[in-house]
Amino acid sequence: MTTTISRPSGVHTIPRELVHRIAIAEVFVTSIAARSEAEFVTTAQLPRSHAYFGDHTGGLEFRYDPMMVMEAARQSGMAVVHSYFGIPFDRAFLLRTFNGTAAAGPVWEIEAQPAELELVTRITRLYKTDDALTGLSVEVEVTRRGVRMLSVDSKFSWIERKQWDLLRRNVRKAAGLSDLFTEALPLGTRATPAEVGRQLASNVVISSPRTAGDATIATLVSDTNHATMFDHPVDHVPGSLQIEACRQLGVSALNSRTGCGTAALDSVQSNFTGFLELDRPSEITATVVTVDDGHATIRATIDQFGRTAAHFELGFTLPFGARSDR
């Protein structure tokens, strides 16, 4: 472990390279400290408005987005890895799982001041290759003024850049693509913002949904010019964009089934098993599993080249008045 970084909470954000961001405005973590070799405390501040995370409808624009808090938790994990485990900045990271469960209640309300969060990050498992640390499993408990907001757990690993380059070349070659990614597909036609619970067209990440039996299907829209989703250049579809695509498809599917308007995301279970290329189309398929007593669950997959690259289960709280199927 390296020397503890000591920064006063709320004064300024930690260095952006610690959380894999280029834009300082996208850094939420404001301090980091170690309690032990396996437990760390970070603080974060959430802005009251955000062009991407704050863009919702149905009253959700007055509440913080769980995906924003999960991003703060992701940043906390990255800061711990670099600051306390000495992992170099040139390593390439692979996200394996990323899960979150939100608490209910007024803790999510946007107030007159930015939300100040405390995040306790616990290392639950170390992964080693030839005695070198190459991955972690972590749990992050997020609170606001001592009230639980969100529980997150994830598994991720990292490899040297030369290994990454070889891996990506081999994956693309197996798919019949050129060795190097150069340009994403044209955007295509997006769904209307109202279909997916957004106000701004620029934040819509799927095509207009269609139904096939019990399934709702859409094509992924990857806008590599988006300031938040593509804060820095990448050669594949980021995991956070995949989750957002499933959320938007789930919102649409639930509205069609129950007339609930914009359902509120309250849990995410994700398992990433392969890369999604930016220069080939990806198809998202969502199925409503349960609708019961104001809560709904959907399962979703994202497919490319005829194989599934990621699996998701998302939970939603339905607005009052949409308690059962139509």
mmCIF file of C-alpha atoms in Angstrom:
data_model
loop_
_atom_site.group_PDB
_atom_site.id
_atom_site.type_symbol
_atom_site.label_atom_id
_atom_site.label_comp_id
_atom_site.label_asym_id
_atom_site.label_seq_id
_atom_site.Cartn_x
_atom_site.Cartn_y
_atom_site.Cartn_z
ATOM 1 C CA MET A 1 0.000 0.000 0.000
ATOM 2 C CA THR A 2 1.094 3.552 -0.702
ATOM 3 C CA THR A 3 0.846 6.656 1.462
ATOM 4 C CA THR A 4 -2.626 7.812 2.455
ATOM 5 C CA ILE A 5 -3.965 10.756 0.465
ATOM 6 C CA SER A 6 -5.452 13.315 2.836
ATOM 7 C CA ARG A 7 -7.816 15.912 1.387
ATOM 8 C CA PRO A 8 -10.465 17.938 3.235
ATOM 9 C CA SER A 9 -13.972 16.835 2.267
ATOM 10 C CA GLY A 10 -15.836 19.207 -0.022
ATOM 11 C CA VAL A 11 -12.923 21.557 -0.725
ATOM 12 C CA HIS A 12 -12.022 20.145 -4.128
ATOM 13 C CA THR A 13 -12.148 16.901 -6.055
ATOM 14 C CA ILE A 14 -9.325 14.367 -6.101
ATOM 15 C CA PRO A 15 -7.085 14.195 -9.205
ATOM 16 C CA ARG A 16 -9.092 13.176 -12.238
ATOM 17 C CA GLU A 17 -6.637 10.459 -13.303
ATOM 18 C CA LEU A 18 -7.458 8.541 -10.113
ATOM 19 C CA VAL A 19 -11.045 8.026 -11.314
ATOM 20 C CA HIS A 20 -10.363 7.636 -15.053
ATOM 21 C CA ARG A 21 -11.938 10.928 -16.095
ATOM 22 C CA ILE A 22 -10.703 13.727 -18.337
ATOM 23 C CA ALA A 23 -13.307 16.364 -17.485
ATOM 24 C CA ILE A 24 -12.837 17.731 -13.973
ATOM 25 C CA ALA A 25 -16.582 18.428 -13.871
ATOM 26 C CA GLU A 26 -17.216 14.660 -14.107
ATOM 27 C CA VAL A 27 -15.187 13.899 -10.958
ATOM 28 C CA PHE A 28 -17.455 13.446 -7.906
ATOM 29 C CA VAL A 29 -15.020 12.121 -5.253
ATOM 30 C CA THR A 30 -13.673 14.812 -2.893
ATOM 31 C CA SER A 31 -11.484 12.883 -0.418
ATOM 32 C CA ILE A 32 -10.046 9.453 0.259
ATOM 33 C CA ALA A 33 -8.599 7.774 3.364
ATOM 34 C CA ALA A 34 -7.814 4.267 4.591
ATOM 35 C CA ARG A 35 -9.324 2.627 7.672
ATOM 36 C CA SER A 36 -7.419 -0.620 7.141
ATOM 37 C CA GLU A 37 -5.808 -2.598 4.323
ATOM 38 C CA ALA A 38 -9.265 -3.719 3.235
ATOM 39 C CA GLU A 39 -11.538 -0.774 4.083
ATOM 40 C CA PHE A 40 -11.439 2.763 2.729
ATOM 41 C CA VAL A 41 -13.584 5.870 3.128
ATOM 42 C CA THR A 42 -14.198 8.367 0.379
ATOM 43 C CA THR A 43 -16.449 11.384 0.230
ATOM 44 C CA ALA A 44 -18.233 12.666 -2.857
ATOM 45 C CA GLN A 45 -20.365 15.612 -3.854
ATOM 46 C CA LEU A 46 -23.232 15.322 -6.335
ATOM 47 C CA PRO A 47 -24.110 18.457 -8.322
ATOM 48 C CA ARG A 48 -27.728 19.621 -8.094
ATOM 49 C CA SER A 49 -28.028 19.562 -11.870
ATOM 50 C CA HIS A 50 -26.286 17.506 -14.527
ATOM 51 C CA ALA A 51 -26.922 17.482 -18.274
ATOM 52 C CA TYR A 52 -26.945 13.672 -18.398
ATOM 53 C CA PHE A 53 -27.622 12.245 -14.941
ATOM 54 C CA GLY A 54 -30.200 14.952 -14.174
ATOM 55 C CA ASP A 55 -32.182 14.586 -17.391
ATOM 56 C CA HIS A 56 -35.349 12.639 -16.502
ATOM 57 C CA THR A 57 -39.136 13.006 -16.543
ATOM 58 C CA GLY A 58 -42.088 12.094 -14.357
ATOM 59 C CA GLY A 59 -40.738 13.854 -11.269
ATOM 60 C CA LEU A 60 -37.416 11.977 -11.351
ATOM 61 C CA GLU A 61 -35.704 15.209 -12.375
ATOM 62 C CA PHE A 62 -36.096 16.282 -8.733
ATOM 63 C CA ARG A 63 -34.266 13.212 -7.400
ATOM 64 C CA TYR A 64 -30.692 12.022 -7.810
ATOM 65 C CA ASP A 65 -30.189 9.281 -10.372
ATOM 66 C CA PRO A 66 -28.996 5.933 -8.905
ATOM 67 C CA MET A 67 -26.657 5.643 -11.892
ATOM 68 C CA MET A 68 -24.980 8.876 -10.783
ATOM 69 C CA VAL A 69 -24.382 7.419 -7.324
ATOM 70 C CA MET A 70 -23.112 4.180 -8.870
ATOM 71 C CA GLU A 71 -20.672 6.305 -10.882
ATOM 72 C CA ALA A 72 -19.465 7.883 -7.609
ATOM 73 C CA ALA A 73 -18.989 4.350 -6.234
ATOM 74 C CA ARG A 74 -17.055 3.324 -9.362
ATOM 75 C CA GLN A 75 -14.822 6.353 -8.937
ATOM 76 C CA SER A 76 -14.249 5.434 -5.303
ATOM 77 C CA GLY A 77 -13.076 1.955 -6.309
ATOM 78 C CA MET A 78 -10.710 3.315 -8.956
ATOM 79 C CA ALA A 79 -9.237 5.830 -6.511
ATOM 80 C CA VAL A 80 -8.574 3.059 -3.984
ATOM 81 C CA VAL A 81 -6.899 0.829 -6.592
ATOM 82 C CA HIS A 82 -4.474 3.502 -7.737
ATOM 83 C CA SER A 83 -3.852 5.209 -4.388
ATOM 84 C CA TYR A 84 -3.496 2.231 -2.075
ATOM 85 C CA PHE A 85 -2.615 -0.756 -4.251
ATOM 86 C CA GLY A 86 -0.166 1.044 -6.502
ATOM 87 C CA ILE A 87 -1.753 0.000 -9.805
ATOM 88 C CA PRO A 88 -0.208 2.131 -12.601
ATOM 89 C CA PHE A 89 -2.389 4.476 -14.628
ATOM 90 C CA ASP A 90 -1.432 2.782 -17.892
ATOM 91 C CA ARG A 91 -3.293 -0.428 -17.039
ATOM 92 C CA ALA A 92 -6.420 -1.300 -19.011
ATOM 93 C CA PHE A 93 -9.434 -2.185 -16.843
ATOM 94 C CA LEU A 94 -12.096 -4.813 -17.555
ATOM 95 C CA LEU A 95 -15.452 -4.601 -15.779
ATOM 96 C CA ARG A 96 -16.857 -8.035 -14.937
ATOM 97 C CA THR A 97 -19.911 -7.245 -12.792
ATOM 98 C CA PHE A 98 -21.503 -4.016 -11.558
ATOM 99 C CA ASN A 99 -24.498 -4.201 -9.234
ATOM 100 C CA GLY A 100 -26.413 -1.699 -7.154
ATOM 101 C CA THR A 101 -29.442 -1.647 -4.841
ATOM 102 C CA ALA A 102 -31.023 1.646 -3.796
ATOM 103 C CA ALA A 103 -32.724 2.438 -0.519
ATOM 104 C CA ALA A 104 -36.182 4.017 -0.631
ATOM 105 C CA GLY A 105 -37.167 7.376 0.801
ATOM 106 C CA PRO A 106 -36.341 11.090 0.785
ATOM 107 C CA VAL A 107 -32.560 10.474 0.850
ATOM 108 C CA TRP A 108 -32.668 10.805 -2.964
ATOM 109 C CA GLU A 109 -34.254 14.263 -3.055
ATOM 110 C CA ILE A 110 -32.305 17.152 -4.598
ATOM 111 C CA GLU A 111 -32.140 19.958 -2.044
ATOM 112 C CA ALA A 112 -30.869 23.544 -1.912
ATOM 113 C CA GLN A 113 -27.246 22.393 -1.545
ATOM 114 C CA PRO A 114 -25.310 19.675 -3.422
ATOM 115 C CA ALA A 115 -25.529 16.238 -1.819
ATOM 116 C CA GLU A 116 -22.530 15.273 0.316
ATOM 117 C CA LEU A 117 -21.959 11.519 0.377
ATOM 118 C CA GLU A 118 -19.783 9.138 2.352
ATOM 119 C CA LEU A 119 -18.712 5.924 0.639
ATOM 120 C CA VAL A 120 -17.173 3.009 2.522
ATOM 121 C CA THR A 121 -15.337 0.716 0.124
ATOM 122 C CA ARG A 122 -14.485 -2.791 1.325
ATOM 123 C CA ILE A 123 -12.214 -5.171 -0.538
ATOM 124 C CA THR A 124 -13.906 -8.586 -0.423
ATOM 125 C CA ARG A 125 -11.536 -10.563 -2.645
ATOM 126 C CA LEU A 126 -8.112 -10.208 -4.258
ATOM 127 C CA TYR A 127 -7.344 -11.829 -7.623
ATOM 128 C CA LYS A 128 -3.734 -12.622 -8.484
ATOM 129 C CA THR A 129 -1.878 -13.916 -11.530
ATOM 130 C CA ASP A 130 1.630 -15.250 -10.894
ATOM 131 C CA ASP A 131 1.542 -13.541 -7.472
ATOM 132 C CA ALA A 132 0.753 -10.156 -9.062
ATOM 133 C CA LEU A 133 -2.498 -8.451 -8.107
ATOM 134 C CA THR A 134 -4.702 -8.320 -11.218
ATOM 135 C CA GLY A 135 -8.227 -7.741 -9.904
ATOM 136 C CA LEU A 136 -10.546 -7.016 -7.018
ATOM 137 C CA SER A 137 -14.068 -7.627 -5.791
ATOM 138 C CA VAL A 138 -15.398 -4.663 -3.825
ATOM 139 C CA GLU A 139 -18.474 -3.610 -1.908
ATOM 140 C CA VAL A 140 -19.366 0.050 -1.499
ATOM 141 C CA GLU A 141 -21.911 1.381 0.996
ATOM 142 C CA VAL A 142 -23.100 4.901 0.173
ATOM 143 C CA THR A 143 -24.749 7.121 2.776
ATOM 144 C CA ARG A 144 -26.000 10.707 2.858
ATOM 145 C CA ARG A 145 -26.055 12.398 6.265
ATOM 146 C CA GLY A 146 -25.741 8.928 7.792
ATOM 147 C CA VAL A 147 -28.743 7.508 5.913
ATOM 148 C CA ARG A 148 -28.162 4.591 3.566
ATOM 149 C CA MET A 149 -28.581 5.560 -0.082
ATOM 150 C CA LEU A 150 -27.137 2.738 -2.188
ATOM 151 C CA SER A 151 -25.207 -0.518 -1.868
ATOM 152 C CA VAL A 152 -22.871 -1.391 -4.733
ATOM 153 C CA ASP A 153 -20.728 -4.418 -5.471
ATOM 154 C CA SER A 154 -18.493 -5.008 -8.452
ATOM 155 C CA LYS A 155 -15.725 -7.162 -9.811
ATOM 156 C CA PHE A 156 -13.042 -5.824 -12.135
ATOM 157 C CA SER A 157 -9.548 -6.647 -13.326
ATOM 158 C CA TRP A 158 -6.691 -4.963 -15.164
ATOM 159 C CA ILE A 159 -3.957 -5.920 -17.598
ATOM 160 C CA GLU A 160 -0.919 -4.276 -19.143
ATOM 161 C CA ARG A 161 -1.522 -2.184 -22.250
ATOM 162 C CA LYS A 162 0.332 -4.597 -24.541
ATOM 163 C CA GLN A 163 -1.866 -7.446 -23.312
ATOM 164 C CA TRP A 164 -4.940 -5.306 -23.902
ATOM 165 C CA ASP A 165 -3.893 -4.474 -27.443
ATOM 166 C CA LEU A 166 -3.336 -8.154 -28.236
ATOM 167 C CA LEU A 167 -6.663 -9.124 -26.644
ATOM 168 C CA ARG A 168 -8.580 -6.516 -28.603
ATOM 169 C CA ARG A 169 -6.907 -7.465 -31.893
ATOM 170 C CA ASN A 170 -7.754 -11.134 -31.333
ATOM 171 C CA VAL A 171 -11.359 -10.387 -30.406
ATOM 172 C CA ARG A 172 -11.880 -8.190 -33.457
ATOM 173 C CA LYS A 173 -10.150 -10.673 -35.757
ATOM 174 C CA ALA A 174 -12.419 -13.477 -34.516
ATOM 175 C CA ALA A 175 -15.410 -11.265 -35.399
ATOM 176 C CA GLY A 176 -14.081 -10.613 -38.906
ATOM 177 C CA LEU A 177 -13.163 -6.988 -38.174
ATOM 178 C CA SER A 178 -10.033 -4.948 -38.761
ATOM 179 C CA ASP A 179 -7.400 -5.119 -36.032
ATOM 180 C CA LEU A 180 -8.022 -1.580 -34.835
ATOM 181 C CA PHE A 181 -11.233 0.299 -34.143
ATOM 182 C CA THR A 182 -11.289 3.574 -36.077
ATOM 183 C CA GLU A 183 -14.834 4.962 -36.208
ATOM 184 C CA ALA A 184 -18.206 4.195 -34.627
ATOM 185 C CA LEU A 185 -21.324 3.448 -36.633
ATOM 186 C CA PRO A 186 -23.497 6.397 -37.687
ATOM 187 C CA LEU A 187 -25.974 7.204 -34.930
ATOM 188 C CA GLY A 188 -29.133 6.173 -36.750
ATOM 189 C CA THR A 189 -32.618 7.140 -35.581
ATOM 190 C CA ARG A 190 -33.075 7.464 -31.834
ATOM 191 C CA ALA A 191 -36.252 6.834 -29.877
ATOM 192 C CA THR A 192 -38.096 9.981 -28.899
ATOM 193 C CA PRO A 193 -37.032 11.246 -25.448
ATOM 194 C CA ALA A 194 -40.556 10.757 -24.071
ATOM 195 C CA GLU A 195 -40.456 7.042 -24.958
ATOM 196 C CA VAL A 196 -37.521 6.415 -22.624
ATOM 197 C CA GLY A 197 -38.053 8.906 -19.790
ATOM 198 C CA ARG A 198 -35.629 11.559 -21.013
ATOM 199 C CA GLN A 199 -36.080 15.220 -21.944
ATOM 200 C CA LEU A 200 -33.061 15.647 -24.229
ATOM 201 C CA ALA A 201 -32.641 13.708 -27.470
ATOM 202 C CA SER A 202 -28.870 13.747 -26.980
ATOM 203 C CA ASN A 203 -29.293 11.490 -23.914
ATOM 204 C CA VAL A 204 -31.326 8.821 -25.732
ATOM 205 C CA VAL A 205 -29.195 5.719 -26.321
ATOM 206 C CA ILE A 206 -31.590 3.327 -28.099
ATOM 207 C CA SER A 207 -33.681 3.232 -31.251
ATOM 208 C CA SER A 208 -37.466 3.308 -31.046
ATOM 209 C CA PRO A 209 -38.476 0.061 -29.290
ATOM 210 C CA ARG A 210 -40.435 -2.678 -31.050
ATOM 211 C CA THR A 211 -42.165 -5.728 -29.626
ATOM 212 C CA ALA A 212 -41.721 -9.383 -30.515
ATOM 213 C CA GLY A 213 -43.991 -11.576 -28.398
ATOM 214 C CA ASP A 214 -43.203 -10.869 -24.745
ATOM 215 C CA ALA A 215 -39.925 -9.118 -25.591
ATOM 216 C CA THR A 216 -39.183 -5.470 -26.287
ATOM 217 C CA ILE A 217 -36.247 -4.894 -28.635
ATOM 218 C CA ALA A 218 -34.130 -1.909 -29.692
ATOM 219 C CA THR A 219 -30.779 -1.141 -31.260
ATOM 220 C CA LEU A 220 -28.054 0.499 -29.182
ATOM 221 C CA VAL A 221 -27.166 4.087 -30.116
ATOM 222 C CA SER A 222 -23.548 4.913 -29.215
ATOM 223 C CA ASP A 223 -22.843 8.623 -29.529
ATOM 224 C CA THR A 224 -19.074 8.822 -29.084
ATOM 225 C CA ASN A 225 -19.338 12.622 -28.917
ATOM 226 C CA HIS A 226 -21.437 12.491 -25.747
ATOM 227 C CA ALA A 227 -19.599 14.442 -23.049
ATOM 228 C CA THR A 228 -20.417 12.115 -20.131
ATOM 229 C CA MET A 229 -20.795 8.647 -21.645
ATOM 230 C CA PHE A 230 -17.614 9.130 -23.655
ATOM 231 C CA ASP A 231 -15.650 11.415 -21.359
ATOM 232 C CA HIS A 232 -12.499 9.867 -22.859
ATOM 233 C CA PRO A 233 -11.888 7.806 -26.006
ATOM 234 C CA VAL A 234 -12.588 4.068 -25.798
ATOM 235 C CA ASP A 235 -12.620 1.324 -28.438
ATOM 236 C CA HIS A 236 -15.730 -0.537 -27.219
ATOM 237 C CA VAL A 237 -19.158 0.173 -25.715
ATOM 238 C CA PRO A 238 -18.740 1.156 -22.023
ATOM 239 C CA GLY A 239 -20.588 -0.851 -19.384
ATOM 240 C CA SER A 240 -22.408 2.209 -18.039
ATOM 241 C CA LEU A 241 -23.840 2.907 -21.495
ATOM 242 C CA GLN A 242 -25.056 -0.684 -21.717
ATOM 243 C CA ILE A 243 -26.867 -0.364 -18.380
ATOM 244 C CA GLU A 244 -28.447 2.921 -19.474
ATOM 245 C CA ALA A 245 -29.662 1.330 -22.713
ATOM 246 C CA CYS A 246 -31.344 -1.434 -20.717
ATOM 247 C CA ARG A 247 -32.894 1.112 -18.359
ATOM 248 C CA GLN A 248 -34.344 3.110 -21.254
ATOM 249 C CA LEU A 249 -35.719 -0.012 -22.909
ATOM 250 C CA GLY A 250 -37.150 -1.118 -19.551
ATOM 251 C CA VAL A 251 -38.871 2.246 -19.025
ATOM 252 C CA SER A 252 -40.465 1.953 -22.452
ATOM 253 C CA ALA A 253 -41.521 -1.673 -21.961
ATOM 254 C CA LEU A 254 -43.077 -0.975 -18.558
ATOM 255 C CA ASN A 255 -44.956 2.068 -19.802
ATOM 256 C CA SER A 256 -46.374 0.065 -22.692
ATOM 257 C CA ARG A 257 -47.434 -2.730 -20.357
ATOM 258 C CA THR A 258 -48.760 -0.807 -17.362
ATOM 259 C CA GLY A 259 -49.189 2.808 -18.485
ATOM 260 C CA CYS A 260 -46.952 3.868 -15.598
ATOM 261 C CA GLY A 261 -45.092 6.696 -17.291
ATOM 262 C CA THR A 262 -41.453 6.925 -16.189
ATOM 263 C CA ALA A 263 -40.546 4.059 -13.854
ATOM 264 C CA ALA A 264 -37.718 4.769 -11.386
ATOM 265 C CA LEU A 265 -34.659 2.525 -11.485
ATOM 266 C CA ASP A 266 -33.923 1.070 -8.040
ATOM 267 C CA SER A 267 -31.602 -1.892 -8.659
ATOM 268 C CA VAL A 268 -29.092 -3.142 -11.204
ATOM 269 C CA GLN A 269 -27.503 -6.557 -11.653
ATOM 270 C CA SER A 270 -25.047 -6.786 -14.540
ATOM 271 C CA ASN A 271 -22.677 -9.403 -15.895
ATOM 272 C CA PHE A 272 -20.342 -8.493 -18.751
ATOM 273 C CA THR A 273 -19.060 -11.521 -20.659
ATOM 274 C CA GLY A 274 -17.710 -10.034 -23.878
ATOM 275 C CA PHE A 275 -16.852 -6.849 -25.735
ATOM 276 C CA LEU A 276 -19.416 -4.853 -27.696
ATOM 277 C CA GLU A 277 -17.823 -3.215 -30.720
ATOM 278 C CA LEU A 278 -18.681 0.373 -31.571
ATOM 279 C CA ASP A 279 -18.465 -0.212 -35.321
ATOM 280 C CA ARG A 280 -21.104 -2.957 -35.464
ATOM 281 C CA PRO A 281 -24.787 -2.893 -34.394
ATOM 282 C CA SER A 282 -25.823 -4.193 -30.980
ATOM 283 C CA GLU A 283 -29.361 -5.354 -30.155
ATOM 284 C CA ILE A 284 -30.944 -5.042 -26.716
ATOM 285 C CA THR A 285 -33.771 -7.377 -25.727
ATOM 286 C CA ALA A 286 -35.794 -6.778 -22.546
ATOM 287 C CA THR A 287 -38.512 -8.901 -20.981
ATOM 288 C CA VAL A 288 -40.758 -7.849 -18.121
ATOM 289 C CA VAL A 289 -40.441 -10.602 -15.515
ATOM 290 C CA THR A 290 -42.660 -9.321 -12.698
ATOM 291 C CA VAL A 291 -45.026 -6.444 -11.990
ATOM 292 C CA ASP A 292 -46.230 -6.608 -8.413
ATOM 293 C CA ASP A 293 -47.361 -4.076 -5.804
ATOM 294 C CA GLY A 294 -45.732 -1.044 -7.361
ATOM 295 C CA HIS A 295 -42.495 -2.757 -8.336
ATOM 296 C CA ALA A 296 -41.309 -4.358 -11.567
ATOM 297 C CA THR A 297 -38.338 -6.403 -12.727
ATOM 298 C CA ILE A 298 -36.985 -6.749 -16.229
ATOM 299 C CA ARG A 299 -34.276 -8.997 -17.626
ATOM 300 C CA ALA A 300 -32.243 -7.837 -20.580
ATOM 301 C CA THR A 301 -29.431 -8.984 -22.814
ATOM 302 C CA ILE A 302 -27.279 -7.233 -25.386
ATOM 303 C CA ASP A 303 -26.266 -9.239 -28.438
ATOM 304 C CA GLN A 304 -23.775 -8.704 -31.225
ATOM 305 C CA PHE A 305 -22.519 -11.095 -33.926
ATOM 306 C CA GLY A 306 -25.195 -13.569 -32.852
ATOM 307 C CA ARG A 307 -23.860 -13.952 -29.313
ATOM 308 C CA THR A 308 -24.803 -12.406 -25.969
ATOM 309 C CA ALA A 309 -22.154 -10.093 -24.533
ATOM 310 C CA ALA A 310 -23.936 -8.929 -21.364
ATOM 311 C CA HIS A 311 -26.809 -9.923 -19.067
ATOM 312 C CA PHE A 312 -28.823 -7.585 -16.849
ATOM 313 C CA GLU A 313 -31.639 -7.630 -14.307
ATOM 314 C CA LEU A 314 -33.099 -4.217 -13.424
ATOM 315 C CA GLY A 315 -35.627 -3.344 -10.737
ATOM 316 C CA PHE A 316 -38.021 -0.407 -11.041
ATOM 317 C CA THR A 317 -40.365 1.407 -8.685
ATOM 318 C CA LEU A 318 -43.582 2.284 -10.504
ATOM 319 C CA PRO A 319 -45.337 5.640 -10.062
ATOM 320 C CA PHE A 320 -48.425 5.636 -7.867
ATOM 321 C CA GLY A 321 -51.483 4.560 -9.821
ATOM 322 C CA ALA A 322 -49.707 1.961 -11.961
ATOM 323 C CA ARG A 323 -50.023 -1.048 -9.717
ATOM 324 C CA SER A 324 -50.854 -3.816 -12.168
ATOM 325 C CA ASP A 325 -50.794 -4.776 -15.840
ATOM 326 C CA ARG A 326 -53.262 -3.226 -18.183
#
